[in-house]
Coordinates of N, CA and C in Angstrom, one line a residue:
X3 N 9.3 -28.2 22.6 CA 7.9 -28.3 23.0 C 7.2 -29.3 22.0
X4 N 6.4 -30.2 22.6 CA 5.7 -31.2 21.7 C 4.5 -30.5 21.1
X5 N 4.3 -30.6 19.8 CA 3.2 -30.0 19.1 C 1.9 -30.6 19.7
X6 N 0.8 -29.9 19.8 CA -0.4 -30.4 20.3 C -1.0 -31.4 19.3
X7 N -1.8 -32.3 19.8 CA -2.5 -33.2 18.9 C -3.4 -32.5 17.9
X8 N -3.5 -33.0 16.7 CA -4.2 -32.3 15.7 C -5.6 -32.9 15.5
X9 N -6.6 -32.2 15.5 CA -8.0 -32.7 15.2 C -8.1 -32.9 13.7
X10 N -8.3 -34.1 13.3 CA -8.4 -34.4 11.9 C -9.4 -33.5 11.1
X11 N -10.4 -33.0 11.9 CA -11.5 -32.2 11.2 C -10.9 -30.8 11.0
X12 N -9.8 -30.4 11.7 CA -9.3 -29.1 11.5 C -8.0 -29.1 10.7
X13 N -7.3 -30.2 10.6 CA -6.1 -30.1 9.9 C -6.4 -30.4 8.4
X14 N -6.6 -29.3 7.7 CA -6.9 -29.4 6.3 C -5.8 -28.9 5.4
X15 N -4.6 -28.8 5.9 CA -3.4 -28.4 5.2 C -2.4 -29.6 5.3
X16 N -1.6 -29.8 4.3 CA -0.6 -30.9 4.4 C 0.4 -30.4 5.4
X17 N 0.9 -31.3 6.3 CA 1.9 -31.0 7.3 C 3.2 -30.6 6.6
X18 N 4.0 -29.6 7.2 CA 5.3 -29.2 6.6 C 6.2 -30.4 6.4
X19 N 6.9 -30.4 5.3 CA 7.9 -31.5 5.0 C 8.9 -31.7 6.1
X20 N 9.0 -32.9 6.6 CA 9.9 -33.1 7.7 C 9.5 -32.5 9.0
X21 N 8.3 -32.1 9.1 CA 7.8 -31.5 10.3 C 8.2 -30.0 10.5
X22 N 9.1 -29.5 9.6 CA 9.6 -28.2 9.7 C 8.7 -27.1 9.1
X23 N 8.5 -26.1 9.8 CA 7.6 -25.0 9.3 C 8.4 -24.0 8.6
X24 N 7.8 -23.3 7.6 CA 8.5 -22.2 6.9 C 7.4 -21.2 6.6
X25 N 7.8 -20.0 6.3 CA 6.9 -18.9 6.0 C 6.0 -19.2 4.8
X26 N 6.7 -19.8 3.8 CA 6.0 -20.1 2.6 C 4.9 -21.2 2.9
X27 N 5.2 -22.2 3.6 CA 4.2 -23.2 3.9 C 3.1 -22.7 4.8
X28 N 3.4 -21.8 5.8 CA 2.4 -21.2 6.6 C 1.5 -20.4 5.8
X29 N 2.0 -19.5 4.9 CA 1.1 -18.7 4.1 C 0.3 -19.5 3.1
X30 N 0.8 -20.5 2.6 CA 0.1 -21.4 1.7 C -1.1 -22.0 2.4
X31 N -0.9 -22.5 3.6 CA -1.9 -23.1 4.4 C -3.0 -22.0 4.8
X32 N -2.5 -20.8 5.2 CA -3.5 -19.8 5.5 C -4.4 -19.4 4.3
X33 N -3.8 -19.4 3.1 CA -4.6 -19.1 1.9 C -5.6 -20.2 1.7
X34 N -5.2 -21.5 1.9 CA -6.2 -22.6 1.8 C -7.3 -22.4 2.7
X35 N -7.1 -22.1 3.9 CA -8.2 -21.9 4.9 C -9.1 -20.8 4.5
X36 N -8.5 -19.6 4.1 CA -9.3 -18.5 3.8 C -10.1 -18.8 2.5
X37 N -9.5 -19.5 1.6 CA -10.3 -19.9 0.4 C -11.5 -20.7 0.7
X38 N -11.4 -21.6 1.7 CA -12.5 -22.4 2.1 C -13.5 -21.8 3.1
X39 N -12.9 -21.0 4.0 CA -13.8 -20.6 5.2 C -14.0 -19.1 5.3
X40 N -13.1 -18.3 4.6 CA -13.2 -16.9 4.7 C -12.2 -16.3 5.7
X41 N -12.0 -15.0 5.6 CA -11.0 -14.3 6.4 C -11.4 -14.4 7.9
X42 N -12.7 -14.3 8.2 CA -13.2 -14.2 9.5 C -12.9 -15.5 10.3
X43 N -12.7 -16.6 9.7 CA -12.4 -17.9 10.4 C -10.9 -18.0 10.6
X44 N -10.1 -17.1 10.0 CA -8.6 -17.3 10.2 C -8.2 -16.7 11.5
X45 N -7.4 -17.5 12.2 CA -6.7 -17.0 13.4 C -5.4 -17.8 13.5
X46 N -4.5 -17.3 14.3 CA -3.2 -17.9 14.5 C -3.4 -19.3 15.1
X47 N -4.4 -19.5 16.0 CA -4.6 -20.8 16.6 C -5.2 -21.7 15.6
X48 N -6.1 -21.2 14.8 CA -6.8 -22.1 13.8 C -5.7 -22.6 12.8
X49 N -4.8 -21.7 12.4 CA -3.8 -22.0 11.4 C -2.8 -23.0 12.1
X50 N -2.5 -22.8 13.3 CA -1.5 -23.7 14.0 C -2.1 -25.2 14.0
X51 N -3.4 -25.3 14.3 CA -4.0 -26.6 14.3 C -3.9 -27.2 13.0
X52 N -4.2 -26.5 11.9 CA -4.2 -27.0 10.6 C -2.8 -27.5 10.2
X53 N -1.8 -26.8 10.7 CA -0.4 -27.2 10.4 C 0.2 -28.3 11.3
X54 N -0.5 -28.5 12.5 CA 0.0 -29.4 13.5 C 1.2 -28.8 14.2
X55 N 1.2 -27.5 14.5 CA 2.2 -26.9 15.2 C 1.7 -26.0 16.4
X56 N 2.5 -25.7 17.3 CA 2.1 -24.9 18.4 C 1.9 -23.5 17.9
X57 N 0.9 -22.8 18.3 CA 0.6 -21.4 17.8 C 1.8 -20.5 17.9
X58 N 2.6 -20.6 19.0 CA 3.7 -19.7 19.2 C 4.8 -19.8 18.1
X59 N 4.8 -21.0 17.5 CA 5.8 -21.2 16.4 C 5.5 -20.4 15.2
X60 N 4.3 -19.9 15.0 CA 3.9 -19.1 13.9 C 4.4 -17.7 14.0
X61 N 4.6 -17.2 15.2 CA 5.0 -15.9 15.4 C 6.5 -15.6 14.9
X62 N 7.2 -16.6 14.6 CA 8.5 -16.5 14.0 C 8.4 -15.9 12.6
X63 N 7.3 -16.2 11.9 CA 7.1 -15.8 10.5 C 6.1 -14.7 10.3
X64 N 5.2 -14.4 11.3 CA 4.3 -13.3 11.2 C 4.0 -12.8 12.6
X65 N 4.2 -11.5 12.8 CA 4.2 -10.9 14.2 C 2.8 -11.0 14.7
X66 N 1.8 -11.0 13.9 CA 0.4 -11.0 14.3 C -0.5 -11.3 13.2
X67 N -1.8 -11.4 13.4 CA -2.8 -11.7 12.4 C -2.7 -10.8 11.2
X68 N -2.5 -9.5 11.5 CA -2.5 -8.5 10.4 C -1.3 -8.8 9.5
X69 N -0.2 -9.1 10.1 CA 1.0 -9.4 9.2 C 0.8 -10.7 8.5
X70 N 0.1 -11.6 9.0 CA -0.3 -12.9 8.3 C -1.1 -12.6 7.1
X71 N -2.2 -11.8 7.3 CA -3.0 -11.4 6.2 C -2.3 -10.7 5.1
X72 N -1.4 -9.8 5.5 CA -0.5 -9.1 4.5 C 0.3 -10.1 3.7
X73 N 0.8 -11.1 4.4 CA 1.5 -12.2 3.7 C 0.7 -13.0 2.7
X74 N -0.6 -13.2 3.1 CA -1.5 -13.9 2.2 C -1.7 -13.1 0.9
X75 N -1.9 -11.8 1.1 CA -2.1 -10.9 0.0 C -0.9 -10.9 -0.9
X76 N 0.3 -10.9 -0.3 CA 1.5 -10.9 -1.1 C 1.6 -12.2 -1.9
X77 N 1.2 -13.3 -1.3 CA 1.3 -14.6 -1.9 C 0.4 -14.7 -3.2
X78 N -0.8 -14.1 -3.1 CA -1.7 -14.1 -4.2 C -1.1 -13.1 -5.3
X79 N -0.7 -11.9 -4.9 CA -0.2 -11.0 -5.9 C 1.1 -11.4 -6.5
X80 N 1.8 -12.3 -5.9 CA 3.0 -12.8 -6.5 C 2.7 -13.6 -7.8
X81 N 1.5 -14.0 -8.0 CA 1.1 -14.7 -9.2 C 0.7 -13.7 -10.3
X82 N 0.6 -12.4 -10.0 CA 0.3 -11.3 -11.0 C 1.6 -10.8 -11.6
X83 N 1.7 -11.1 -12.9 CA 3.0 -10.7 -13.6 C 2.7 -9.5 -14.5
X84 N 3.6 -8.6 -14.5 CA 3.6 -7.4 -15.4 C 4.9 -7.4 -16.1
X85 N 4.9 -7.4 -17.4 CA 6.1 -7.3 -18.2 C 6.4 -5.9 -18.6
X86 N 7.4 -5.3 -17.9 CA 7.6 -3.8 -18.1 C 8.3 -3.6 -19.5
X87 N 8.8 -4.7 -20.1 CA 9.5 -4.5 -21.4 C 8.5 -4.6 -22.6
X88 N 7.3 -4.9 -22.4 CA 6.3 -5.1 -23.5 C 6.2 -3.8 -24.3
X89 N 6.5 -3.7 -25.6 CA 6.4 -2.5 -26.3 C 4.9 -2.0 -26.5
X90 N 4.0 -3.0 -26.4 CA 2.5 -2.7 -26.6 C 1.9 -2.5 -25.2
X91 N 2.0 -1.3 -24.6 CA 1.5 -1.1 -23.3 C 0.0 -1.4 -23.1
X92 N -0.9 -1.0 -24.0 CA -2.3 -1.3 -23.8 C -2.5 -2.8 -23.8
X93 N -1.8 -3.6 -24.6 CA -2.0 -5.0 -24.6 C -1.5 -5.6 -23.3
X94 N -0.4 -5.1 -22.8 CA 0.1 -5.6 -21.5 C -0.8 -5.3 -20.3
X95 N -1.4 -4.1 -20.3 CA -2.4 -3.7 -19.3 C -3.6 -4.6 -19.4
X96 N -4.0 -4.9 -20.6 CA -5.2 -5.8 -20.7 C -4.8 -7.2 -20.2
X97 N -3.6 -7.7 -20.5 CA -3.2 -9.0 -20.0 C -3.2 -9.0 -18.4
X98 N -2.7 -7.9 -17.9 CA -2.6 -7.8 -16.4 C -4.0 -7.8 -15.8
X99 N -5.0 -7.1 -16.5 CA -6.3 -7.1 -16.0 C -7.0 -8.5 -16.0
X100 N -6.7 -9.2 -17.1 CA -7.3 -10.6 -17.2 C -6.7 -11.5 -16.1
X101 N -5.4 -11.3 -15.8 CA -4.8 -12.1 -14.8 C -5.4 -11.8 -13.4
X102 N -5.6 -10.5 -13.2 CA -6.1 -10.0 -11.9 C -7.5 -10.6 -11.7
X103 N -8.3 -10.6 -12.7 CA -9.7 -11.1 -12.6 C -9.6 -12.6 -12.3
X104 N -8.7 -13.4 -13.0 CA -8.6 -14.8 -12.7 C -8.2 -15.1 -11.3
X105 N -7.3 -14.3 -10.8 CA -6.9 -14.4 -9.4 C -8.0 -14.2 -8.4
X106 N -8.8 -13.2 -8.7 CA -10.0 -12.8 -7.9 C -11.0 -13.9 -7.9
X107 N -11.2 -14.5 -9.0 CA -12.2 -15.6 -9.1 C -11.7 -16.9 -8.5
X108 N -10.4 -17.1 -8.5 CA -9.8 -18.3 -7.9 C -9.8 -18.1 -6.4
X109 N -9.5 -16.9 -5.9 CA -9.5 -16.6 -4.4 C -10.4 -15.5 -4.0
X110 N -11.7 -15.7 -4.2 CA -12.7 -14.7 -3.9 C -12.7 -14.2 -2.5
X111 N -12.3 -15.0 -1.5 CA -12.3 -14.6 -0.1 C -11.1 -13.7 0.2
X112 N -10.1 -13.7 -0.7 CA -8.9 -12.8 -0.5 C -9.2 -11.4 -1.1
X113 N -10.2 -11.3 -1.9 CA -10.4 -10.0 -2.6 C -10.5 -8.8 -1.6
X114 N -11.1 -8.9 -0.4 CA -11.1 -7.8 0.5 C -9.7 -7.4 0.9
X115 N -8.8 -8.4 1.0 CA -7.4 -8.0 1.3 C -6.7 -7.3 0.2
X116 N -7.1 -7.6 -1.0 CA -6.5 -6.9 -2.2 C -7.1 -5.5 -2.4
X117 N -8.4 -5.4 -2.1 CA -9.1 -4.2 -2.5 C -9.2 -3.1 -1.4
X118 N -9.5 -3.6 -0.2 CA -9.8 -2.6 0.9 C -8.7 -2.5 1.9
X119 N -8.0 -3.6 2.2 CA -6.9 -3.5 3.2 C -5.8 -2.5 3.0
X120 N -5.3 -2.4 1.7 CA -4.3 -1.4 1.5 C -4.7 0.0 1.8
X121 N -6.0 0.3 1.7 CA -6.4 1.7 1.9 C -6.2 2.2 3.4
X122 N -6.0 1.2 4.3 CA -5.8 1.6 5.7 C -4.4 1.7 6.0
X123 N -3.5 1.5 5.0 CA -2.0 1.5 5.3 C -1.3 2.5 4.4
X124 N -0.5 3.4 4.9 CA 0.2 4.3 4.1 C 1.0 3.5 3.0
X125 N 1.2 4.1 1.8 CA 1.8 3.4 0.7 C 3.2 2.8 1.1
X126 N 4.0 3.6 1.7 CA 5.4 3.2 2.0 C 5.4 2.1 3.1
X127 N 4.3 1.9 3.8 CA 4.3 0.9 4.9 C 3.6 -0.4 4.4
X128 N 3.2 -0.5 3.2 CA 2.5 -1.7 2.7 C 3.6 -2.8 2.4
X129 N 3.2 -4.0 2.5 CA 4.1 -5.1 2.2 C 4.7 -4.9 0.8
X130 N 6.0 -5.1 0.7 CA 6.8 -4.9 -0.5 C 6.1 -5.7 -1.7
X131 N 5.7 -6.9 -1.4 CA 5.1 -7.7 -2.5 C 3.9 -7.1 -3.1
X132 N 3.1 -6.3 -2.3 CA 1.9 -5.7 -2.9 C 2.2 -4.5 -3.7
X133 N 3.4 -4.0 -3.6 CA 3.8 -2.8 -4.3 C 4.5 -3.2 -5.7
X134 N 4.9 -4.4 -5.8 CA 5.6 -4.8 -7.1 C 4.8 -4.6 -8.3
X135 N 3.5 -5.0 -8.3 CA 2.7 -4.7 -9.6 C 2.7 -3.2 -9.9
X136 N 2.6 -2.3 -8.9 CA 2.7 -0.9 -9.1 C 4.0 -0.5 -9.8
X137 N 5.1 -0.9 -9.2 CA 6.4 -0.5 -9.7 C 6.6 -1.0 -11.1
X138 N 6.2 -2.3 -11.4 CA 6.3 -2.8 -12.7 C 5.5 -2.1 -13.7
X139 N 4.3 -1.7 -13.3 CA 3.4 -1.0 -14.2 C 3.9 0.4 -14.5
X140 N 4.5 1.1 -13.5 CA 5.1 2.4 -13.7 C 6.3 2.2 -14.7
X141 N 7.1 1.1 -14.5 CA 8.2 0.9 -15.4 C 7.7 0.7 -16.9
X142 N 6.6 -0.1 -17.0 CA 6.1 -0.3 -18.4 C 5.7 1.0 -19.0
X143 N 5.0 1.8 -18.3 CA 4.4 3.0 -18.9 C 5.5 4.1 -19.1
X144 N 6.4 4.2 -18.2 CA 7.5 5.2 -18.4 C 8.4 4.8 -19.6
X145 N 8.6 3.5 -19.8 CA 9.3 3.0 -20.9 C 8.6 3.3 -22.2
X146 N 7.2 3.4 -22.1 CA 6.4 3.7 -23.3 C 6.4 5.2 -23.6
X147 N 7.0 6.0 -22.7 CA 7.2 7.4 -22.9 C 6.3 8.3 -22.1
X148 N 5.5 7.8 -21.2 CA 4.7 8.6 -20.3 C 5.5 9.2 -19.2
X149 N 5.1 10.3 -18.6 CA 5.7 10.8 -17.4 C 5.4 9.9 -16.3
X150 N 6.1 10.0 -15.2 CA 5.8 9.2 -14.0 C 4.5 9.5 -13.4
X151 N 4.1 10.8 -13.5 CA 2.8 11.3 -13.0 C 1.7 10.7 -13.8
X152 N 1.8 10.7 -15.1 CA 0.8 10.1 -16.0 C 0.7 8.6 -15.8
X153 N 1.9 8.0 -15.6 CA 1.9 6.6 -15.4 C 1.2 6.2 -14.2
X154 N 1.3 7.0 -13.1 CA 0.6 6.7 -11.9 C -0.9 6.9 -12.1
X155 N -1.3 7.9 -12.9 CA -2.7 8.1 -13.1 C -3.3 6.9 -13.9
X156 N -2.6 6.4 -14.8 CA -3.0 5.2 -15.6 C -3.2 4.0 -14.7
X157 N -2.2 3.8 -13.8 CA -2.3 2.7 -12.9 C -3.5 2.8 -12.0
X158 N -3.7 4.0 -11.5 CA -4.9 4.2 -10.6 C -6.2 3.9 -11.3
X159 N -6.3 4.4 -12.5 CA -7.5 4.2 -13.3 C -7.7 2.7 -13.6
X160 N -6.6 2.0 -13.9 CA -6.8 0.6 -14.3 C -7.2 -0.2 -13.0
X161 N -6.5 0.0 -11.9 CA -6.9 -0.8 -10.8 C -8.1 -0.3 -10.1
X162 N -8.5 0.9 -10.3 CA -9.8 1.3 -9.8 C -10.9 0.6 -10.6
X163 N -10.7 0.5 -11.9 CA -11.7 -0.3 -12.7 C -11.7 -1.8 -12.3
X164 N -10.5 -2.4 -12.1 CA -10.4 -3.8 -11.8 C -11.0 -4.1 -10.4
X165 N -10.7 -3.3 -9.4 CA -11.3 -3.6 -8.1 C -12.8 -3.4 -8.1
X166 N -13.3 -2.4 -8.8 CA -14.7 -2.3 -8.8 C -15.4 -3.4 -9.6
X167 N -14.7 -3.9 -10.7 CA -15.2 -5.0 -11.5 C -15.3 -6.3 -10.7
X168 N -14.2 -6.6 -10.0 CA -14.2 -7.9 -9.3 C -15.2 -7.9 -8.1
X169 N -15.3 -6.8 -7.4 CA -16.3 -6.7 -6.4 C -17.7 -6.9 -6.9
X170 N -18.0 -6.3 -8.1 CA -19.3 -6.4 -8.7 C -19.6 -7.8 -9.2
X171 N -18.5 -8.4 -9.8 CA -18.7 -9.8 -10.4 C -18.9 -10.8 -9.3
X172 N -18.3 -10.6 -8.1 CA -18.3 -11.6 -7.1 C -19.6 -11.5 -6.2
X173 N -20.3 -10.5 -6.3 CA -21.5 -10.3 -5.5 C -22.6 -11.3 -6.0
X174 N -23.5 -11.6 -5.1 CA -24.6 -12.5 -5.5 C -25.6 -11.7 -6.3
X175 N -25.9 -12.2 -7.5 CA -26.8 -11.5 -8.4 C -28.2 -12.1 -8.4
X176 N -28.3 -13.4 -8.1 CA -29.6 -14.1 -8.2 C -30.3 -14.2 -6.9
X177 N -31.5 -13.8 -6.8 CA -32.3 -13.9 -5.6 C -33.0 -15.2 -5.5
X178 N -33.5 -15.7 -6.5 CA -34.3 -17.0 -6.5 C -33.9 -17.7 -7.8
X179 N -32.9 -18.6 -7.8 CA -32.5 -19.3 -9.0 C -33.5 -20.3 -9.6
X180 N -34.5 -20.6 -8.8 CA -35.6 -21.5 -9.3 C -36.6 -20.9 -10.2
X181 N -36.6 -19.5 -10.2 CA -37.5 -18.8 -11.0 C -37.0 -18.8 -12.5
X182 N -37.9 -18.8 -13.4 CA -37.5 -18.7 -14.9 C -37.6 -17.3 -15.4
X183 N -38.4 -16.5 -14.8 CA -38.5 -15.1 -15.3 C -37.3 -14.3 -14.6
X184 N -36.6 -13.5 -15.5 CA -35.4 -12.8 -15.0 C -35.8 -11.8 -13.9
X185 N -36.9 -11.1 -14.0 CA -37.3 -10.1 -13.1 C -37.5 -10.8 -11.7
X186 N -38.1 -12.0 -11.7 CA -38.3 -12.7 -10.4 C -37.0 -13.3 -9.9
X187 N -36.1 -13.8 -10.8 CA -34.9 -14.5 -10.4 C -34.0 -13.5 -9.6
X188 N -34.0 -12.2 -10.1 CA -33.1 -11.2 -9.5 C -33.8 -10.5 -8.4
X189 N -35.1 -10.7 -8.2 CA -35.8 -10.1 -7.1 C -36.2 -8.6 -7.4
X190 N -36.1 -8.2 -8.7 CA -36.3 -6.9 -9.1 C -37.8 -6.5 -9.0
X191 N -38.7 -7.6 -9.0 CA -40.1 -7.3 -8.9 C -40.5 -6.6 -7.6
X192 N -39.6 -6.7 -6.6 CA -39.9 -6.0 -5.3 C -39.7 -4.5 -5.4
X193 N -39.1 -4.0 -6.5 CA -38.9 -2.6 -6.6 C -40.1 -2.0 -7.3
X194 N -40.7 -0.9 -6.7 CA -41.8 -0.2 -7.3 C -41.5 0.2 -8.8
X195 N -42.3 -0.2 -9.7 CA -42.1 0.1 -11.1 C -42.1 1.6 -11.3
X196 N -42.9 2.4 -10.5 CA -43.0 3.8 -10.7 C -41.7 4.5 -10.3
X197 N -40.9 3.9 -9.4 CA -39.7 4.5 -8.9 C -38.4 4.0 -9.7
X198 N -38.5 2.7 -10.1 CA -37.3 2.1 -10.7 C -37.6 1.5 -12.1
X199 N -38.2 2.2 -13.0 CA -38.6 1.6 -14.3 C -37.4 1.2 -15.1
X200 N -36.3 2.0 -15.1 CA -35.2 1.6 -15.9 C -34.4 0.4 -15.4
X201 N -34.3 0.4 -14.0 CA -33.6 -0.7 -13.4 C -34.3 -2.0 -13.6
X202 N -35.6 -2.0 -13.5 CA -36.4 -3.2 -13.7 C -36.3 -3.6 -15.2
X203 N -36.2 -2.7 -16.1 CA -36.2 -3.0 -17.5 C -34.9 -3.7 -17.9
X204 N -33.9 -3.7 -17.0 CA -32.6 -4.3 -17.3 C -32.5 -5.7 -16.7
X205 N -33.6 -6.3 -16.3 CA -33.6 -7.6 -15.7 C -32.8 -8.6 -16.6
X206 N -33.2 -8.7 -17.9 CA -32.6 -9.7 -18.8 C -31.1 -9.4 -18.9
X207 N -30.7 -8.2 -19.1 CA -29.3 -7.8 -19.2 C -28.5 -8.2 -18.0
X208 N -29.1 -7.9 -16.8 CA -28.4 -8.2 -15.6 C -28.3 -9.7 -15.4
X209 N -29.3 -10.4 -15.8 CA -29.3 -11.9 -15.6 C -28.3 -12.6 -16.5
X210 N -28.0 -12.0 -17.6 CA -27.1 -12.6 -18.6 C -25.7 -12.0 -18.4
X211 N -25.4 -11.5 -17.2 CA -24.1 -10.9 -16.9 C -22.9 -11.9 -17.2
X212 N -22.0 -11.4 -18.0 CA -20.8 -12.1 -18.4 C -19.6 -11.4 -17.9
X213 N -18.9 -11.9 -16.8 CA -17.9 -11.1 -16.2 C -16.7 -10.8 -17.2
X214 N -16.3 -11.8 -17.9 CA -15.2 -11.7 -18.9 C -15.5 -10.6 -19.9
X215 N -16.7 -10.7 -20.5 CA -17.1 -9.7 -21.5 C -17.2 -8.3 -20.9
X216 N -17.8 -8.3 -19.7 CA -17.9 -7.0 -19.1 C -16.6 -6.3 -18.8
X217 N -15.6 -7.1 -18.4 CA -14.3 -6.6 -18.1 C -13.7 -6.0 -19.4
X218 N -13.8 -6.8 -20.5 CA -13.3 -6.4 -21.8 C -13.9 -5.1 -22.3
X219 N -15.2 -4.9 -22.0 CA -15.8 -3.7 -22.4 C -15.3 -2.5 -21.6
X220 N -15.1 -2.7 -20.3 CA -14.6 -1.7 -19.4 C -13.2 -1.3 -19.8
X221 N -12.4 -2.3 -20.2 CA -11.0 -2.0 -20.6 C -11.0 -1.3 -21.9
X222 N -11.9 -1.6 -22.9 CA -12.0 -0.8 -24.1 C -12.3 0.6 -23.8
X223 N -13.2 0.9 -23.0 CA -13.6 2.3 -22.6 C -12.4 3.0 -22.0
X224 N -11.8 2.3 -21.0 CA -10.6 2.9 -20.3 C -9.4 3.2 -21.2
X225 N -9.0 2.1 -21.9 CA -7.8 2.2 -22.7 C -8.0 3.2 -23.9
X226 N -9.2 3.2 -24.5 CA -9.4 4.1 -25.6 C -9.4 5.5 -25.1
X227 N -10.0 5.7 -23.9 CA -10.0 7.0 -23.3 C -8.6 7.5 -22.9
X228 N -7.8 6.6 -22.4 CA -6.4 7.0 -22.0 C -5.6 7.4 -23.3
X229 N -5.7 6.6 -24.3 CA -4.9 6.9 -25.5 C -5.4 8.2 -26.2
X230 N -6.6 8.5 -26.0 CA -7.2 9.8 -26.6 C -6.8 11.0 -25.8
X231 N -6.6 10.8 -24.5 CA -6.3 12.0 -23.6 C -4.9 12.1 -23.1
X232 N -4.2 11.0 -23.1 CA -2.8 11.0 -22.6 C -1.9 10.6 -23.7
X233 N -0.9 11.3 -24.0 CA 0.1 10.9 -25.0 C 1.5 10.9 -24.4
X234 N 2.3 9.9 -24.8 CA 3.7 9.9 -24.3 C 4.4 11.2 -24.6
X235 N 5.2 11.7 -23.7 CA 5.9 12.9 -23.9 C 7.3 12.7 -24.3
X236 N 7.8 11.5 -24.3 CA 9.1 11.2 -24.8 C 9.1 10.0 -25.7
X237 N 10.2 9.7 -26.4 CA 10.3 8.6 -27.3 C 10.3 7.3 -26.4
X238 N 9.5 6.3 -26.7 CA 9.5 5.1 -25.9 C 10.9 4.5 -25.9
X239 N 11.2 4.0 -24.7 CA 12.5 3.3 -24.5 C 12.5 2.0 -25.2
X240 N 13.5 1.8 -26.1 CA 13.5 0.5 -26.9 C 13.8 -0.7 -26.0
X241 N 13.1 -1.8 -26.3 CA 13.4 -3.0 -25.6 C 14.7 -3.6 -26.0
X242 N 15.5 -3.9 -25.0 CA 16.9 -4.5 -25.3 C 16.8 -5.8 -26.1

């Protein structure tokens, strides 16, 4: 079948090398479109136009749009590395957290796929690529001497913090950027002072929000709390 003509305004992905399509190229193009236009603009037909291929050819690599979106999530999470042999588990978790934040800021439109989509899928049915950070983190923590149950608690606490942080950091904080007064910039002046005196008093703090610093503070609280309440039950496995 001859591929349909491609509208130059729609083809914003490089055509596959030699005209041949692959799963990797398809997912890379889907990620490019989502980065620019958002998940709601993604469709199999839209992606086919961008690649210069017939829509039916995409179904060889993704059974439907849901499978395509799962593949995009896997593509992004493939960039998240966890070193299970690191003897300093708090430092490794901190490094993972920083990576995760960078990925979220690089691909903000993909964050809903990373944060909310897995909740609708039983753990064992999720794409394997989305489970690898979990498996590697469990390996890191059990090598450090934690029980598998405690390792899972630590993972959940860490990614609960991370997901909440990136959702908060990516939301629009400024109501009117042309205003010089922080209360007006954030629109907090609309809140009755008798009902929200403390929130209004935080205008300057909210306006000076630093995502990186906020994450570090959250990690300090989390990791310090974990080390104070959870202790390894076995001798850490030595790194080969």
